[in-house]
Structures are given as C-alpha cells and as structure tokens.
Amino acid sequence: MTEAAESEHDLATRMLIELYSEIPPPGKLVTGHFHNGGDYRVVRPDGVGSWYLLYTAGGTGHYQIGRDGITLRHGDLILVSPGTEHDYGTVGTYWENWWAHFQPRRDWHAWWSLPEAMPGLSYVRLTRPADTDRVVSAFTRLHRDAQRAGLSPTGDTELQLLEQNLAVQLTMNGIEEVLLVATSSLRRDNRQLDARVQLVLDAITSDPARPHTLNALAGLAQVSVSRLAHLFKAQVGDSIMNVVVGLRLQRAAELLTATDMSIGQVARAVGFESPHYFSRQFGRHFGLPPTTYRDSVRNPD
C-alpha cells in the first residue's frame, strides 16, 4: 500500500471510529443491525449511561476492556453495564451484529443473572439453533418497533402518542425476550441462581427504596455477610449495594420522566437521604444530572 493510500485508509478508519463513537442519550432507547467491514470500531473510554446488549449473528468481533479482551463469534451475546469502557470492532473482514442501548425494567434484575466475563461485561454463548434463531427473530422485531417508536409524530394527537408508547413497550418486550432466552440457556446448563442469592434479589428488587443493609440481607439469607457478598458477586456479576443503587436510580429516572416531583422529592422516594448525593450518583450512572435528564427525555431533539 502506498503512503497516500495508507493515509486515506487511516483517515477512513478515524472517520468510522468518530461516526460510531457518538454517545446515545442515557434515557433513549436505541437499536441497530450492522454488517460491519474491517475498519469498524467504537471507542468510548467512559462508556455510556445506558445498558448495552449486543449479539453476534456472523463474522467476528472483539471487545476490549483495559488489558482484557473477548472475541465474539456467531451465537455470542454480551451485556455491558453503564459506565463500562467501550472499545470494540471487527476482526477480519466483517462482523454482523444486532444491538440495543436501553434502560432495564425494574423487575429484570431479579432474573437476568448472566455470568461476568470481564468487569462490567456479562457474556453468554448460545449454541442451540432454536435459541440463536429466536434471538435474531426477537432483534428483528424489536428493531422494527424501535424505529416506529422513534418516528416524529405528524401531529400531537393522543392516538399517535399512544402508538409511540406501545412501540416503545414492544421494543422493551423484545429486549426482555432476548435476555430471557440467554438466561434460560444458562439454566439448562444447571447454572441457576443459588436460592440465597435469589432471595436477596427478590427482596431488593421488590422494594429498592428500603434501607437495605448487608447485615439485614445476610440475615435474610442466613449466611455471613462475606459469604453472601461472594455468592452474589459471583452469580449476579455486581455487588449487592451497586445493584440496590442501580435499581433506585432506575426508579428515579422513571419518576423524573413521569412526574413533576422535585429532585429532593425523587431522591427521598427512591431511598436517598441526601439530594446532593442522589444527584451525584444519578449523574455518574446516566451521564446527566437529574434536571438535564428530565429535560432531555421530555424534550428530545
């Protein structure tokens, strides 16, 4: 390759990286289907404020976090938590993938225990054709529904707004189906959650605003605090208190979107004593302070 050709190739690569590194708004539901060539790469050192679900339908990709990496091939599904570094791209000549950026429904945390391959990244390999076919079918439908949900209404009629909301819910149903297929696949391999971990998950997801403590939850599970912390981290992929805070923040996002409660009222309603601490945690999780998040969801560009 000549120097001019190399320079043109490098420029094209940088353009691709810049194009696909655009950060989606944390409260916005975004999906996609890519057939990516060898120059495709996404780099977001600070991650994003939403969860990221990606399924490899063909070819080969690679995801890197610090010094750790994972190669993704047909049947591989990953779930990346908010704030986790994004550095991924094509290996070889092409990579076909389906993906979605989303905020989970609150009850999902009670069952979506996918094993953690790297900090912030869970991984499942689907091997049964019935599972891979179902995941592709679900992604196809949810992507179509997401496109309907994102259409600008031609008029602010009640019917159009209702149809958009239904499209959003159908998209979320599709994401839930993909996660349930992955979870079901794991449980067929006898990787069900420990009953004590499930008990704790049920307690914190049913009422995340309660003043949960490690001592109280360990007492509920009838194990020591250290044993519970180890079991929970190994099976859920995150610490108990991180999950509690995440659930509270998700509920806060719902209240900010659906109500006119003040920031202090929202903070107290979801279990934070200090509005300042709540705002700081919300900003870290979603990438925006609560007031800005409310404005971005209610008045999207």
CSV table of C-alpha atoms in Angstrom, one decimal:
chain,number,residue,atom,x,y,z
A,1,MET,CA,0.0,0.0,0.0
A,2,THR,CA,1.4,3.4,-1.0
A,3,GLU,CA,1.9,6.2,1.6
A,4,ALA,CA,-1.1,8.1,0.1
A,5,ALA,CA,-3.3,5.1,0.2
A,6,GLU,CA,-2.3,4.4,3.8
A,7,SER,CA,-3.1,7.9,4.7
A,8,GLU,CA,-6.5,7.7,3.0
A,9,HIS,CA,-7.1,4.3,4.8
A,10,ASP,CA,-6.2,5.8,8.2
A,11,LEU,CA,-8.5,8.8,7.6
A,12,ALA,CA,-11.4,6.5,6.7
A,13,THR,CA,-10.8,4.4,9.8
A,14,ARG,CA,-10.7,7.5,12.0
A,15,MET,CA,-14.0,8.7,10.4
A,16,LEU,CA,-15.6,5.4,11.1
A,17,ILE,CA,-14.4,5.5,14.7
A,18,GLU,CA,-15.7,9.0,15.2
A,19,LEU,CA,-19.0,8.2,13.5
A,20,TYR,CA,-19.8,5.2,15.6
A,21,SER,CA,-18.5,6.7,18.8
A,22,GLU,CA,-21.4,9.1,19.1
A,23,ILE,CA,-22.8,8.5,22.6
A,24,PRO,CA,-26.5,7.7,22.8
A,25,PRO,CA,-28.6,9.7,25.3
A,26,PRO,CA,-28.8,7.7,28.5
A,27,GLY,CA,-32.6,7.7,28.6
A,28,LYS,CA,-33.2,7.0,24.9
A,29,LEU,CA,-33.9,3.5,23.5
A,30,VAL,CA,-31.7,2.9,20.5
A,31,THR,CA,-31.3,-0.3,18.5
A,32,GLY,CA,-29.4,-1.3,15.3
A,33,HIS,CA,-28.3,-4.0,12.9
A,34,PHE,CA,-24.9,-3.8,11.4
A,35,HIS,CA,-22.9,-5.6,8.7
A,36,ASN,CA,-19.5,-4.1,9.5
A,37,GLY,CA,-16.3,-4.2,7.5
A,38,GLY,CA,-12.8,-4.5,8.8
A,39,ASP,CA,-12.5,-0.8,9.6
A,40,TYR,CA,-15.4,-0.7,12.0
A,41,ARG,CA,-14.5,0.3,15.6
A,42,VAL,CA,-16.2,2.0,18.5
A,43,VAL,CA,-14.2,3.7,21.3
A,44,ARG,CA,-15.9,5.3,24.3
A,45,PRO,CA,-13.4,5.4,27.2
A,46,ASP,CA,-16.1,6.3,29.8
A,47,GLY,CA,-18.8,4.0,28.3
A,48,VAL,CA,-22.3,5.3,28.2
A,49,GLY,CA,-25.2,5.9,30.6
A,50,SER,CA,-27.3,3.0,29.4
A,51,TRP,CA,-27.1,-0.7,29.3
A,52,TYR,CA,-25.7,-2.2,26.0
A,53,LEU,CA,-26.9,-5.5,24.6
A,54,LEU,CA,-25.0,-6.9,21.6
A,55,TYR,CA,-25.5,-10.2,19.7
A,56,THR,CA,-23.1,-11.6,17.1
A,57,ALA,CA,-25.0,-13.1,14.2
A,58,GLY,CA,-22.0,-13.7,11.9
A,59,GLY,CA,-18.3,-12.9,11.3
A,60,THR,CA,-16.0,-12.0,14.2
A,61,GLY,CA,-15.8,-9.0,16.5
A,62,HIS,CA,-13.6,-8.2,19.6
A,63,TYR,CA,-14.4,-6.3,22.8
A,64,GLN,CA,-11.6,-4.9,24.9
A,65,ILE,CA,-11.6,-3.5,28.4
A,66,GLY,CA,-8.2,-2.4,29.6
A,67,ARG,CA,-5.9,-5.4,29.1
A,68,ASP,CA,-8.7,-7.9,29.0
A,69,GLY,CA,-10.5,-8.9,25.7
A,70,ILE,CA,-13.0,-11.3,24.4
A,71,THR,CA,-13.5,-12.5,20.8
A,72,LEU,CA,-17.2,-12.6,19.7
A,73,ARG,CA,-18.5,-15.1,17.1
A,74,HIS,CA,-21.8,-16.4,16.0
A,75,GLY,CA,-24.1,-17.1,19.0
A,76,ASP,CA,-22.2,-14.8,21.4
A,77,LEU,CA,-24.3,-12.4,23.4
A,78,ILE,CA,-22.9,-9.7,25.7
A,79,LEU,CA,-24.5,-7.3,28.2
A,80,VAL,CA,-22.5,-4.2,29.1
A,81,SER,CA,-23.3,-2.2,32.2
A,82,PRO,CA,-23.5,1.6,32.3
A,83,GLY,CA,-20.1,3.4,32.6
A,84,THR,CA,-18.2,0.4,31.3
A,85,GLU,CA,-15.5,1.2,28.8
A,86,HIS,CA,-16.5,0.7,25.1
A,87,ASP,CA,-13.7,-0.5,22.8
A,88,TYR,CA,-14.9,-2.9,20.2
A,89,GLY,CA,-14.8,-3.6,16.5
A,90,THR,CA,-14.5,-6.0,13.6
A,91,VAL,CA,-11.9,-8.8,13.5
A,92,GLY,CA,-11.1,-9.8,9.9
A,93,THR,CA,-13.3,-8.8,7.0
A,94,TYR,CA,-16.8,-8.5,8.5
A,95,TRP,CA,-18.9,-8.6,11.7
A,96,GLU,CA,-22.7,-8.8,11.7
A,97,ASN,CA,-24.3,-7.8,15.0
A,98,TRP,CA,-27.6,-6.7,16.5
A,99,TRP,CA,-27.5,-4.3,19.4
A,100,ALA,CA,-29.6,-2.1,21.7
A,101,HIS,CA,-29.0,0.7,24.2
A,102,PHE,CA,-31.7,0.7,26.9
A,103,GLN,CA,-32.6,1.2,30.5
A,104,PRO,CA,-34.0,-2.1,32.0
A,105,ARG,CA,-37.4,-2.6,33.6
A,106,ARG,CA,-37.0,-2.8,37.4
A,107,ASP,CA,-38.1,-6.4,37.7
A,108,TRP,CA,-35.4,-7.7,35.3
A,109,HIS,CA,-32.7,-7.6,37.9
A,110,ALA,CA,-34.5,-10.4,39.7
A,111,TRP,CA,-33.7,-12.9,36.9
A,112,TRP,CA,-31.1,-11.6,34.4
A,113,SER,CA,-28.1,-13.2,36.2
A,114,LEU,CA,-25.7,-13.5,33.3
A,115,PRO,CA,-22.1,-14.6,34.1
A,116,GLU,CA,-19.5,-11.8,34.1
A,117,ALA,CA,-16.6,-12.3,31.7
A,118,MET,CA,-14.9,-9.0,32.5
A,119,PRO,CA,-15.7,-6.2,34.9
A,120,GLY,CA,-18.9,-4.6,33.6
A,121,LEU,CA,-19.4,-7.2,30.8
A,122,SER,CA,-21.5,-10.3,31.0
A,123,TYR,CA,-21.3,-13.0,28.3
A,124,VAL,CA,-23.3,-15.9,27.1
A,125,ARG,CA,-22.7,-18.2,24.2
A,126,LEU,CA,-25.9,-19.6,22.6
A,127,THR,CA,-25.3,-23.0,20.9
A,128,ARG,CA,-28.8,-24.3,20.2
A,129,PRO,CA,-30.2,-23.3,16.8
A,130,ALA,CA,-33.6,-22.8,18.5
A,131,ASP,CA,-32.0,-20.1,20.7
A,132,THR,CA,-30.0,-18.3,18.1
A,133,ASP,CA,-32.9,-18.3,15.7
A,134,ARG,CA,-35.2,-16.9,18.4
A,135,VAL,CA,-32.7,-14.2,19.4
A,136,VAL,CA,-32.4,-13.0,15.7
A,137,SER,CA,-36.2,-13.0,15.3
A,138,ALA,CA,-36.6,-11.0,18.6
A,139,PHE,CA,-34.0,-8.5,17.5
A,140,THR,CA,-35.6,-8.1,14.1
A,141,ARG,CA,-38.9,-7.3,15.6
A,142,LEU,CA,-37.7,-5.1,18.4
A,143,HIS,CA,-35.6,-3.1,15.9
A,144,ARG,CA,-38.6,-2.5,13.7
A,145,ASP,CA,-40.7,-1.5,16.8
A,146,ALA,CA,-37.9,0.9,17.9
A,147,GLN,CA,-37.9,2.6,14.5
A,148,ARG,CA,-41.7,3.1,14.9
A,149,ALA,CA,-41.2,4.5,18.4
A,150,GLY,CA,-38.6,7.0,17.1
A,151,LEU,CA,-40.7,8.4,14.3
A,152,SER,CA,-41.6,12.1,14.7
A,153,PRO,CA,-45.3,12.5,15.1
A,154,THR,CA,-47.0,14.4,12.3
A,155,GLY,CA,-49.4,15.9,14.9
A,156,ASP,CA,-49.5,15.8,18.6
A,157,THR,CA,-52.6,13.7,18.7
A,158,GLU,CA,-53.4,11.4,21.6
A,159,LEU,CA,-53.5,8.4,19.2
A,160,GLN,CA,-50.1,9.0,17.8
A,161,LEU,CA,-48.5,9.4,21.2
A,162,LEU,CA,-50.3,6.2,22.4
A,163,GLU,CA,-48.9,4.3,19.3
A,164,GLN,CA,-45.4,5.5,20.0
A,165,ASN,CA,-45.6,4.4,23.6
A,166,LEU,CA,-46.9,1.0,22.6
A,167,ALA,CA,-44.0,0.7,20.1
A,168,VAL,CA,-41.5,1.5,23.0
A,169,GLN,CA,-43.1,-1.2,25.2
A,170,LEU,CA,-43.0,-3.7,22.3
A,171,THR,CA,-39.3,-2.9,21.8
A,172,MET,CA,-38.7,-3.5,25.5
A,173,ASN,CA,-40.6,-6.8,25.3
A,174,GLY,CA,-38.2,-7.8,22.5
A,175,ILE,CA,-35.1,-7.0,24.6
A,176,GLU,CA,-36.7,-8.9,27.6
A,177,GLU,CA,-37.2,-11.9,25.3
A,178,VAL,CA,-33.5,-11.9,24.3
A,179,LEU,CA,-32.4,-11.7,27.9
A,180,LEU,CA,-34.8,-14.4,28.9
A,181,VAL,CA,-33.5,-16.7,26.1
A,182,ALA,CA,-30.0,-16.2,27.4
A,183,THR,CA,-31.0,-16.8,31.0
A,184,SER,CA,-32.9,-19.9,30.0
A,185,SER,CA,-30.0,-21.2,28.1
A,186,LEU,CA,-27.8,-20.9,31.2
A,187,ARG,CA,-30.3,-22.6,33.5
A,188,ARG,CA,-30.5,-25.5,31.1
A,189,ASP,CA,-26.7,-25.8,31.9
A,190,ASN,CA,-27.5,-26.1,35.6
A,191,ARG,CA,-26.3,-22.6,36.4
A,192,GLN,CA,-29.4,-21.5,38.3
A,193,LEU,CA,-29.0,-18.8,40.9
A,194,ASP,CA,-28.3,-20.0,44.4
A,195,ALA,CA,-31.5,-19.9,46.4
A,196,ARG,CA,-30.0,-17.5,48.9
A,197,VAL,CA,-28.9,-15.1,46.2
A,198,GLN,CA,-32.4,-15.3,44.6
A,199,LEU,CA,-33.9,-14.5,48.0
A,200,VAL,CA,-31.8,-11.3,48.3
A,201,LEU,CA,-32.5,-10.3,44.7
A,202,ASP,CA,-36.2,-10.7,45.3
A,203,ALA,CA,-36.0,-8.5,48.4
A,204,ILE,CA,-34.1,-5.6,46.8
A,205,THR,CA,-36.0,-5.6,43.5
A,206,SER,CA,-39.4,-5.7,45.1
A,207,ASP,CA,-38.6,-2.6,47.2
A,208,PRO,CA,-35.3,-1.0,46.4
A,209,ALA,CA,-36.1,2.2,48.4
A,210,ARG,CA,-36.0,0.3,51.7
A,211,PRO,CA,-32.9,1.0,53.8
A,212,HIS,CA,-31.2,-2.3,52.9
A,213,THR,CA,-28.1,-3.2,54.7
A,214,LEU,CA,-25.6,-6.1,54.2
A,215,ASN,CA,-26.2,-7.3,57.7
A,216,ALA,CA,-30.0,-7.4,57.2
A,217,LEU,CA,-29.8,-9.1,53.8
A,218,ALA,CA,-27.3,-11.7,55.1
A,219,GLY,CA,-29.7,-12.4,58.0
A,220,LEU,CA,-32.5,-12.9,55.5
A,221,ALA,CA,-30.3,-15.4,53.5
A,222,GLN,CA,-29.0,-16.9,56.8
A,223,VAL,CA,-25.3,-16.7,55.7
A,224,SER,CA,-22.5,-14.4,56.8
A,225,VAL,CA,-22.0,-11.0,55.1
A,226,SER,CA,-18.8,-12.1,53.5
A,227,ARG,CA,-20.3,-15.3,52.1
A,228,LEU,CA,-23.3,-13.5,50.8
A,229,ALA,CA,-21.2,-10.8,49.1
A,230,HIS,CA,-19.0,-13.5,47.5
A,231,LEU,CA,-22.0,-15.5,46.2
A,232,PHE,CA,-23.9,-12.5,45.0
A,233,LYS,CA,-20.9,-11.1,43.1
A,234,ALA,CA,-20.1,-14.4,41.5
A,235,GLN,CA,-23.6,-15.1,40.3
A,236,VAL,CA,-25.0,-11.7,39.5
A,237,GLY,CA,-21.8,-10.0,38.3
A,238,ASP,CA,-22.1,-7.0,40.6
A,239,SER,CA,-22.1,-6.1,44.3
A,240,ILE,CA,-25.3,-6.0,46.3
A,241,MET,CA,-25.2,-2.3,47.0
A,242,ASN,CA,-24.4,-1.5,43.4
A,243,VAL,CA,-27.5,-3.3,42.3
A,244,VAL,CA,-29.5,-1.6,45.0
A,245,VAL,CA,-28.3,1.8,43.9
A,246,GLY,CA,-28.9,0.9,40.2
A,247,LEU,CA,-32.4,-0.1,41.0
A,248,ARG,CA,-33.0,3.1,42.9
A,249,LEU,CA,-31.6,5.2,40.1
A,250,GLN,CA,-33.7,3.4,37.5
A,251,ARG,CA,-36.9,4.2,39.6
A,252,ALA,CA,-35.7,7.8,39.9
A,253,ALA,CA,-35.4,8.1,36.1
A,254,GLU,CA,-39.0,6.8,35.8
A,255,LEU,CA,-40.2,9.4,38.3
A,256,LEU,CA,-38.3,12.2,36.7
A,257,THR,CA,-39.9,11.3,33.4
A,258,ALA,CA,-43.5,10.7,34.6
A,259,THR,CA,-43.9,13.2,37.4
A,260,ASP,CA,-43.2,16.8,38.3
A,261,MET,CA,-41.7,15.9,41.7
A,262,SER,CA,-38.7,18.0,42.8
A,263,ILE,CA,-35.2,16.5,42.8
A,264,GLY,CA,-35.4,16.2,46.6
A,265,GLN,CA,-38.7,14.5,46.5
A,266,VAL,CA,-37.5,12.0,43.9
A,267,ALA,CA,-34.4,11.3,46.0
A,268,ARG,CA,-36.4,10.6,49.1
A,269,ALA,CA,-38.9,8.5,47.2
A,270,VAL,CA,-36.3,6.1,45.9
A,271,GLY,CA,-34.3,5.8,49.1
A,272,PHE,CA,-31.6,8.5,49.1
A,273,GLU,CA,-31.4,10.7,52.2
A,274,SER,CA,-29.3,13.4,50.6
A,275,PRO,CA,-30.5,15.0,47.3
A,276,HIS,CA,-26.9,16.1,46.6
A,277,TYR,CA,-25.6,12.5,46.9
A,278,PHE,CA,-28.5,11.3,44.8
A,279,SER,CA,-27.7,13.9,42.1
A,280,ARG,CA,-24.1,12.9,42.1
A,281,GLN,CA,-24.9,9.2,41.8
A,282,PHE,CA,-27.5,9.8,39.1
A,283,GLY,CA,-25.0,11.8,37.0
A,284,ARG,CA,-22.4,9.0,37.2
A,285,HIS,CA,-25.0,6.4,36.2
A,286,PHE,CA,-26.8,8.2,33.4
A,287,GLY,CA,-24.2,10.7,32.3
A,288,LEU,CA,-26.5,13.7,33.0
A,289,PRO,CA,-27.7,15.4,36.2
A,290,PRO,CA,-31.4,14.7,37.1
A,291,THR,CA,-32.8,18.0,35.8
A,292,THR,CA,-30.9,17.8,32.5
A,293,TYR,CA,-32.0,14.1,32.1
A,294,ARG,CA,-35.7,15.1,32.7
A,295,ASP,CA,-35.4,17.9,30.0
A,296,SER,CA,-33.7,15.6,27.5
A,297,VAL,CA,-36.3,12.9,27.8
A,298,ARG,CA,-39.3,15.2,27.8
A,299,ASN,CA,-37.9,17.5,25.0
A,300,PRO,CA,-35.8,15.2,22.7
A,301,ASP,CA,-34.1,16.9,19.8
